[in-house]
Short mmCIF file of C-alpha atoms in Angstrom, two decimals:
data_model
loop_
_atom_site.label_atom_id
_atom_site.label_comp_id
_atom_site.label_asym_id
_atom_site.label_seq_id
_atom_site.Cartn_x
_atom_site.Cartn_y
_atom_site.Cartn_z
CA UNK A 1077 7.64 -35.94 68.03
CA UNK A 1078 4.89 -36.07 70.65
CA UNK A 1079 5.34 -35.15 74.34
CA UNK A 1080 9.03 -34.31 74.06
CA UNK A 1081 9.60 -33.12 77.67
CA UNK A 1082 8.81 -36.56 79.10
CA UNK A 1083 12.21 -37.72 77.84
CA UNK A 1084 15.52 -36.07 78.73
CA UNK A 1085 17.38 -33.80 76.26
CA UNK A 1086 20.32 -36.23 76.40
CA UNK A 1087 18.18 -38.95 74.81
CA UNK A 1088 16.98 -36.58 72.10
CA UNK A 1089 20.55 -35.67 71.16
CA UNK A 1090 21.33 -39.31 70.45
CA UNK A 1091 18.01 -39.85 68.72
CA UNK A 1092 18.36 -36.80 66.44
CA UNK A 1093 21.90 -37.66 65.39
CA UNK A 1094 20.82 -41.22 64.53
CA UNK A 1095 17.67 -40.22 62.62
CA UNK A 1096 19.39 -37.81 60.24
CA UNK A 1097 16.17 -36.03 59.18
CA UNK A 1098 14.42 -32.79 60.13
CA UNK A 1099 12.34 -33.21 63.27
CA UNK A 1100 9.76 -31.06 65.02
CA UNK A 1101 8.91 -31.63 68.67
CA UNK A 1102 5.88 -30.92 70.80
CA UNK A 1103 6.13 -29.16 74.15
CA UNK A 1104 2.72 -27.86 75.21
CA UNK A 1105 4.16 -24.67 76.65
CA UNK A 1106 3.64 -20.96 76.05
CA UNK A 1107 7.10 -19.86 77.28
CA UNK A 1108 10.04 -19.91 74.89
CA UNK A 1109 12.51 -20.54 77.71
CA UNK A 1110 11.04 -24.02 78.16
CA UNK A 1111 10.92 -24.77 74.43
CA UNK A 1112 14.53 -23.64 74.13
CA UNK A 1113 15.68 -26.55 76.33
CA UNK A 1114 14.76 -28.90 73.50
CA UNK A 1115 14.81 -26.87 70.27
CA UNK A 1116 17.79 -25.47 68.40
CA UNK A 1117 20.01 -23.51 68.69
CA UNK A 1118 20.49 -24.58 72.33
CA UNK A 1119 18.52 -27.83 72.36
CA UNK A 1120 18.96 -31.02 70.31
CA UNK A 1121 15.77 -31.01 68.16
CA UNK A 1122 15.62 -29.05 64.90
CA UNK A 1123 12.27 -27.35 65.42
CA UNK A 1124 9.51 -27.11 67.99
CA UNK A 1125 5.77 -26.62 67.59
CA UNK A 1126 5.56 -22.88 68.20
CA UNK A 1127 2.92 -22.81 70.93
CA UNK A 1128 3.94 -19.34 72.19
CA UNK A 1129 3.36 -17.91 68.71
CA UNK A 1130 0.11 -19.91 68.33
CA UNK A 1131 -1.16 -18.35 71.54
CA UNK A 1132 -0.35 -14.82 70.32
CA UNK A 1133 -1.92 -15.43 66.89
CA UNK A 1134 -5.17 -16.54 68.50
CA UNK A 1135 -5.27 -13.61 70.93
CA UNK A 1136 -4.33 -10.99 68.33
CA UNK A 1137 -6.24 -12.02 65.21
CA UNK A 1138 -9.67 -12.67 66.63
CA UNK A 1139 -12.01 -9.85 65.63
CA UNK A 1140 -11.18 -6.89 67.86
CA UNK A 1141 -8.46 -8.93 69.56
CA UNK A 1142 -5.38 -7.85 71.42
CA UNK A 1143 -2.94 -5.32 69.95
CA UNK A 1144 -1.01 -6.52 66.91
CA UNK A 1145 2.13 -5.20 68.56
CA UNK A 1146 1.99 -8.70 70.05
CA UNK A 1147 3.52 -10.03 66.82
CA UNK A 1148 6.51 -7.73 67.14
CA UNK A 1149 7.02 -8.71 70.75
CA UNK A 1150 6.72 -12.47 70.34
CA UNK A 1151 8.93 -12.65 67.24
CA UNK A 1152 11.61 -10.51 68.84
CA UNK A 1153 11.53 -12.68 71.96
CA UNK A 1154 11.58 -15.95 70.04
CA UNK A 1155 14.96 -15.23 68.44
CA UNK A 1156 16.67 -15.51 71.83
CA UNK A 1157 15.43 -19.06 72.45
CA UNK A 1158 14.57 -20.78 69.15
CA UNK A 1159 15.82 -20.81 65.58
CA UNK A 1160 12.68 -19.39 63.99
CA UNK A 1161 13.34 -20.75 60.51
CA UNK A 1162 12.80 -24.29 61.81
CA UNK A 1163 9.83 -23.58 64.10
CA UNK A 1164 6.62 -25.45 63.34
CA UNK A 1165 3.99 -22.72 62.89
CA UNK A 1166 0.40 -23.93 63.12
CA UNK A 1167 -3.22 -23.05 63.92
CA UNK A 1168 -5.31 -26.23 64.21
CA UNK A 1169 -4.08 -29.56 65.54
CA UNK A 1170 -5.44 -32.72 67.15
CA UNK A 1171 -5.00 -31.48 70.73
CA UNK A 1172 -6.57 -28.02 70.51
CA UNK A 1173 -9.99 -26.67 69.60
CA UNK A 1174 -10.21 -25.68 65.97
CA UNK A 1175 -10.00 -22.01 65.12
CA UNK A 1176 -13.50 -21.85 63.69
CA UNK A 1177 -14.88 -22.96 67.02
CA UNK A 1178 -13.67 -19.63 68.42
CA UNK A 1179 -13.43 -17.14 65.53
CA UNK A 1180 -15.03 -16.33 62.18
CA UNK A 1181 -13.82 -17.14 58.64
CA UNK A 1182 -12.16 -13.74 58.18
CA UNK A 1183 -10.08 -14.09 61.34
CA UNK A 1184 -9.06 -17.56 60.19
CA UNK A 1185 -7.91 -16.21 56.82
CA UNK A 1186 -5.74 -13.58 58.52
CA UNK A 1187 -4.24 -16.24 60.76
CA UNK A 1188 -3.59 -18.63 57.86
CA UNK A 1189 -1.77 -15.94 55.90
CA UNK A 1190 0.40 -15.17 58.90
CA UNK A 1191 1.32 -18.82 59.44
CA UNK A 1192 2.10 -19.39 55.75
CA UNK A 1193 4.29 -16.30 55.38
CA UNK A 1194 5.94 -15.62 58.74
CA UNK A 1195 9.35 -17.12 59.48
CA UNK A 1196 8.97 -20.83 60.18
CA UNK A 1197 7.64 -24.03 58.64
CA UNK A 1198 3.83 -23.97 58.34
CA UNK A 1199 1.90 -27.06 59.45
CA UNK A 1200 -1.59 -27.48 58.02
CA UNK A 1201 -4.07 -29.70 59.88
CA UNK A 1202 -6.60 -31.50 57.70
CA UNK A 1203 -10.11 -30.07 57.61
CA UNK A 1204 -9.27 -26.40 58.09
CA UNK A 1205 -9.88 -25.93 54.37
CA UNK A 1206 -13.32 -27.54 54.80
CA UNK A 1207 -14.44 -25.22 57.65
CA UNK A 1208 -14.16 -27.92 60.32
CA UNK A 1209 -14.92 -26.31 63.68
CA UNK A 1210 -14.66 -28.97 66.39
CA UNK A 1211 -13.98 -27.83 69.92
CA UNK A 1212 -11.09 -28.87 72.15
CA UNK A 1213 -11.96 -32.42 73.20
CA UNK A 1214 -9.96 -34.90 71.11
CA UNK A 1215 -12.99 -36.68 69.67
CA UNK A 1216 -14.44 -33.33 68.53
CA UNK A 1217 -11.50 -31.92 66.60
CA UNK A 1218 -10.65 -35.13 64.75
CA UNK A 1219 -13.69 -35.08 62.49
CA UNK A 1220 -14.02 -37.52 59.58
CA UNK A 1221 -12.94 -36.11 56.23
CA UNK A 1222 -15.00 -38.70 54.35
CA UNK A 1223 -17.87 -37.00 52.55
CA UNK A 1224 -16.53 -33.50 53.27
CA UNK A 1225 -13.57 -33.06 50.90
CA UNK A 1226 -14.51 -30.26 48.52
CA UNK A 1227 -11.90 -28.54 46.35
CA UNK A 1228 -14.36 -25.80 45.37
CA UNK A 1229 -14.81 -24.16 48.79
CA UNK A 1230 -13.75 -20.55 49.18
CA UNK A 1231 -11.34 -21.53 51.98
CA UNK A 1232 -9.75 -24.29 49.90
CA UNK A 1233 -9.12 -21.89 47.00
CA UNK A 1234 -7.87 -19.19 49.37
CA UNK A 1235 -5.31 -21.57 50.88
CA UNK A 1236 -4.34 -22.85 47.44
CA UNK A 1237 -3.62 -19.29 46.24
CA UNK A 1238 -1.49 -18.49 49.29
CA UNK A 1239 0.49 -21.74 49.17
CA UNK A 1240 1.16 -21.34 45.44
CA UNK A 1241 2.68 -17.89 46.02
CA UNK A 1242 4.74 -19.16 48.95
CA UNK A 1243 6.25 -21.92 46.83
CA UNK A 1244 6.64 -19.81 43.70
CA UNK A 1245 8.57 -17.07 45.54
CA UNK A 1246 10.48 -19.52 47.77
CA UNK A 1247 9.95 -17.17 50.67
CA UNK A 1248 12.11 -19.29 52.99
CA UNK A 1249 15.05 -17.57 51.26
CA UNK A 1250 13.76 -14.10 52.22
CA UNK A 1251 13.82 -12.27 55.54
CA UNK A 1252 10.65 -11.67 57.55
CA UNK A 1253 10.74 -7.86 57.79
CA UNK A 1254 8.17 -5.90 59.77
CA UNK A 1255 6.94 -2.92 57.72
CA UNK A 1256 4.15 -1.34 59.79
CA UNK A 1257 2.35 -2.14 63.02
CA UNK A 1258 -0.35 -0.61 65.18
CA UNK A 1259 -3.06 -2.07 67.40
CA UNK A 1260 -5.22 -3.30 64.50
CA UNK A 1261 -2.87 -3.53 61.49
CA UNK A 1262 0.29 -5.52 60.89
CA UNK A 1263 2.30 -5.53 57.67
CA UNK A 1264 5.48 -7.41 56.84
CA UNK A 1265 7.39 -8.54 53.78
CA UNK A 1266 9.16 -11.62 52.52
CA UNK A 1267 11.13 -10.36 49.54
CA UNK A 1268 9.08 -8.29 47.10
CA UNK A 1269 5.66 -8.86 48.59
CA UNK A 1270 3.75 -6.96 51.26
CA UNK A 1271 1.57 -9.04 53.59
CA UNK A 1272 -1.16 -7.05 55.40
CA UNK A 1273 -3.29 -8.31 58.30
CA UNK A 1274 -6.02 -6.80 60.42
CA UNK A 1275 -8.13 -7.67 63.46
CA UNK A 1276 -10.69 -4.88 63.06
CA UNK A 1277 -13.07 -3.93 60.26
CA UNK A 1278 -12.38 -0.22 59.85
CA UNK A 1279 -12.33 2.17 56.90
CA UNK A 1280 -8.90 3.48 57.81
CA UNK A 1281 -5.97 3.91 55.39
CA UNK A 1282 -2.41 3.38 56.59
CA UNK A 1283 0.51 5.09 54.85
CA UNK A 1284 3.09 2.31 54.60
CA UNK A 1285 6.32 4.15 53.79
CA UNK A 1286 8.72 1.38 54.80
CA UNK A 1287 7.70 -0.97 51.99
CA UNK A 1288 9.64 -3.24 49.61
CA UNK A 1289 8.74 -1.75 46.22
CA UNK A 1290 10.31 0.90 44.00
CA UNK A 1291 8.72 4.27 43.24
CA UNK A 1292 5.76 4.13 40.81
CA UNK A 1293 5.49 0.34 41.08
CA UNK A 1294 1.93 -0.90 40.62
CA UNK A 1295 1.03 -3.76 42.97
CA UNK A 1296 -2.08 -5.92 43.24
CA UNK A 1297 -3.58 -8.10 45.94
CA UNK A 1298 -3.33 -11.81 45.03
CA UNK A 1299 -6.75 -12.49 46.59
CA UNK A 1300 -8.48 -9.67 44.67
CA UNK A 1301 -6.83 -8.57 41.44
CA UNK A 1302 -9.03 -5.45 41.35
CA UNK A 1303 -7.38 -4.25 44.56
CA UNK A 1304 -4.31 -2.49 43.18
CA UNK A 1305 -2.10 0.32 44.47
CA UNK A 1306 0.78 2.41 43.15
CA UNK A 1307 3.81 3.52 45.14
CA UNK A 1308 3.68 7.32 45.34
CA UNK A 1309 6.45 9.28 47.02
CA UNK A 1310 7.69 6.02 48.50
CA UNK A 1311 4.34 5.23 50.14
CA UNK A 1312 1.63 2.60 49.70
CA UNK A 1313 -1.74 3.64 51.11
CA UNK A 1314 -3.37 0.44 52.40
CA UNK A 1315 -7.02 0.25 53.43
CA UNK A 1316 -8.20 -2.81 55.38
CA UNK A 1317 -11.96 -2.25 55.25
CA UNK A 1318 -13.58 -5.67 55.49
CA UNK A 1319 -10.71 -7.05 57.63
CA UNK A 1320 -9.61 -9.49 54.94
CA UNK A 1321 -5.87 -10.18 54.65
CA UNK A 1322 -4.00 -8.89 51.61
CA UNK A 1323 -0.77 -9.79 49.87
CA UNK A 1324 0.48 -7.23 47.40
CA UNK A 1325 2.88 -8.20 44.63
CA UNK A 1326 4.05 -6.35 41.54
CA UNK A 1327 1.36 -6.33 38.85
#
């Protein structure tokens, strides 16, 4: 639902009850207090486009961006104002400059993994999988798909792999649990998978001791099946050289 705040919450209560379907509203606002006037649990609309989270994703996951403690802070704050399971989590849309106008492919992959696997309902804007990179003006981020749809691109296959796992594991039934965070590394789980993100290319191994697997379990990265680890003394040693996101599942 576009431009929600231009109509009163009282109208939306009547509208939502009459529609009888899930709805997501747009409030172009980076403060959860203002979204909470319209989105559940306190407002009438099921979910809101999560602009506060979008803002943090962009600031944190650009190469060498802000501290990834930002994810902990924004997700902890969100729970007081919105029901996160119904939030519309997104990167690109028709009103904002596309991610690839501002960041590189690797940063985009980290951001896509976060949006697909964090708590919320991911919203995918057409063209992201085709490397569209229009800037903020409306006529520049609404590029024509005709002649550009290619199912063989690396980004298309990357997204396909992530979405397949999301659906296969039905992660909406699992808690978003933070497992490790520092300025340049963020790891969380949804059930028996470990999602690892980075905003800095560094040959630095993190000992993730609060992880979801049993001792001696061998796990492999769904994006690179040669990238496998074994839980030893309760710890997975994760290296993020190359800055690419990783999702480890049992081999």
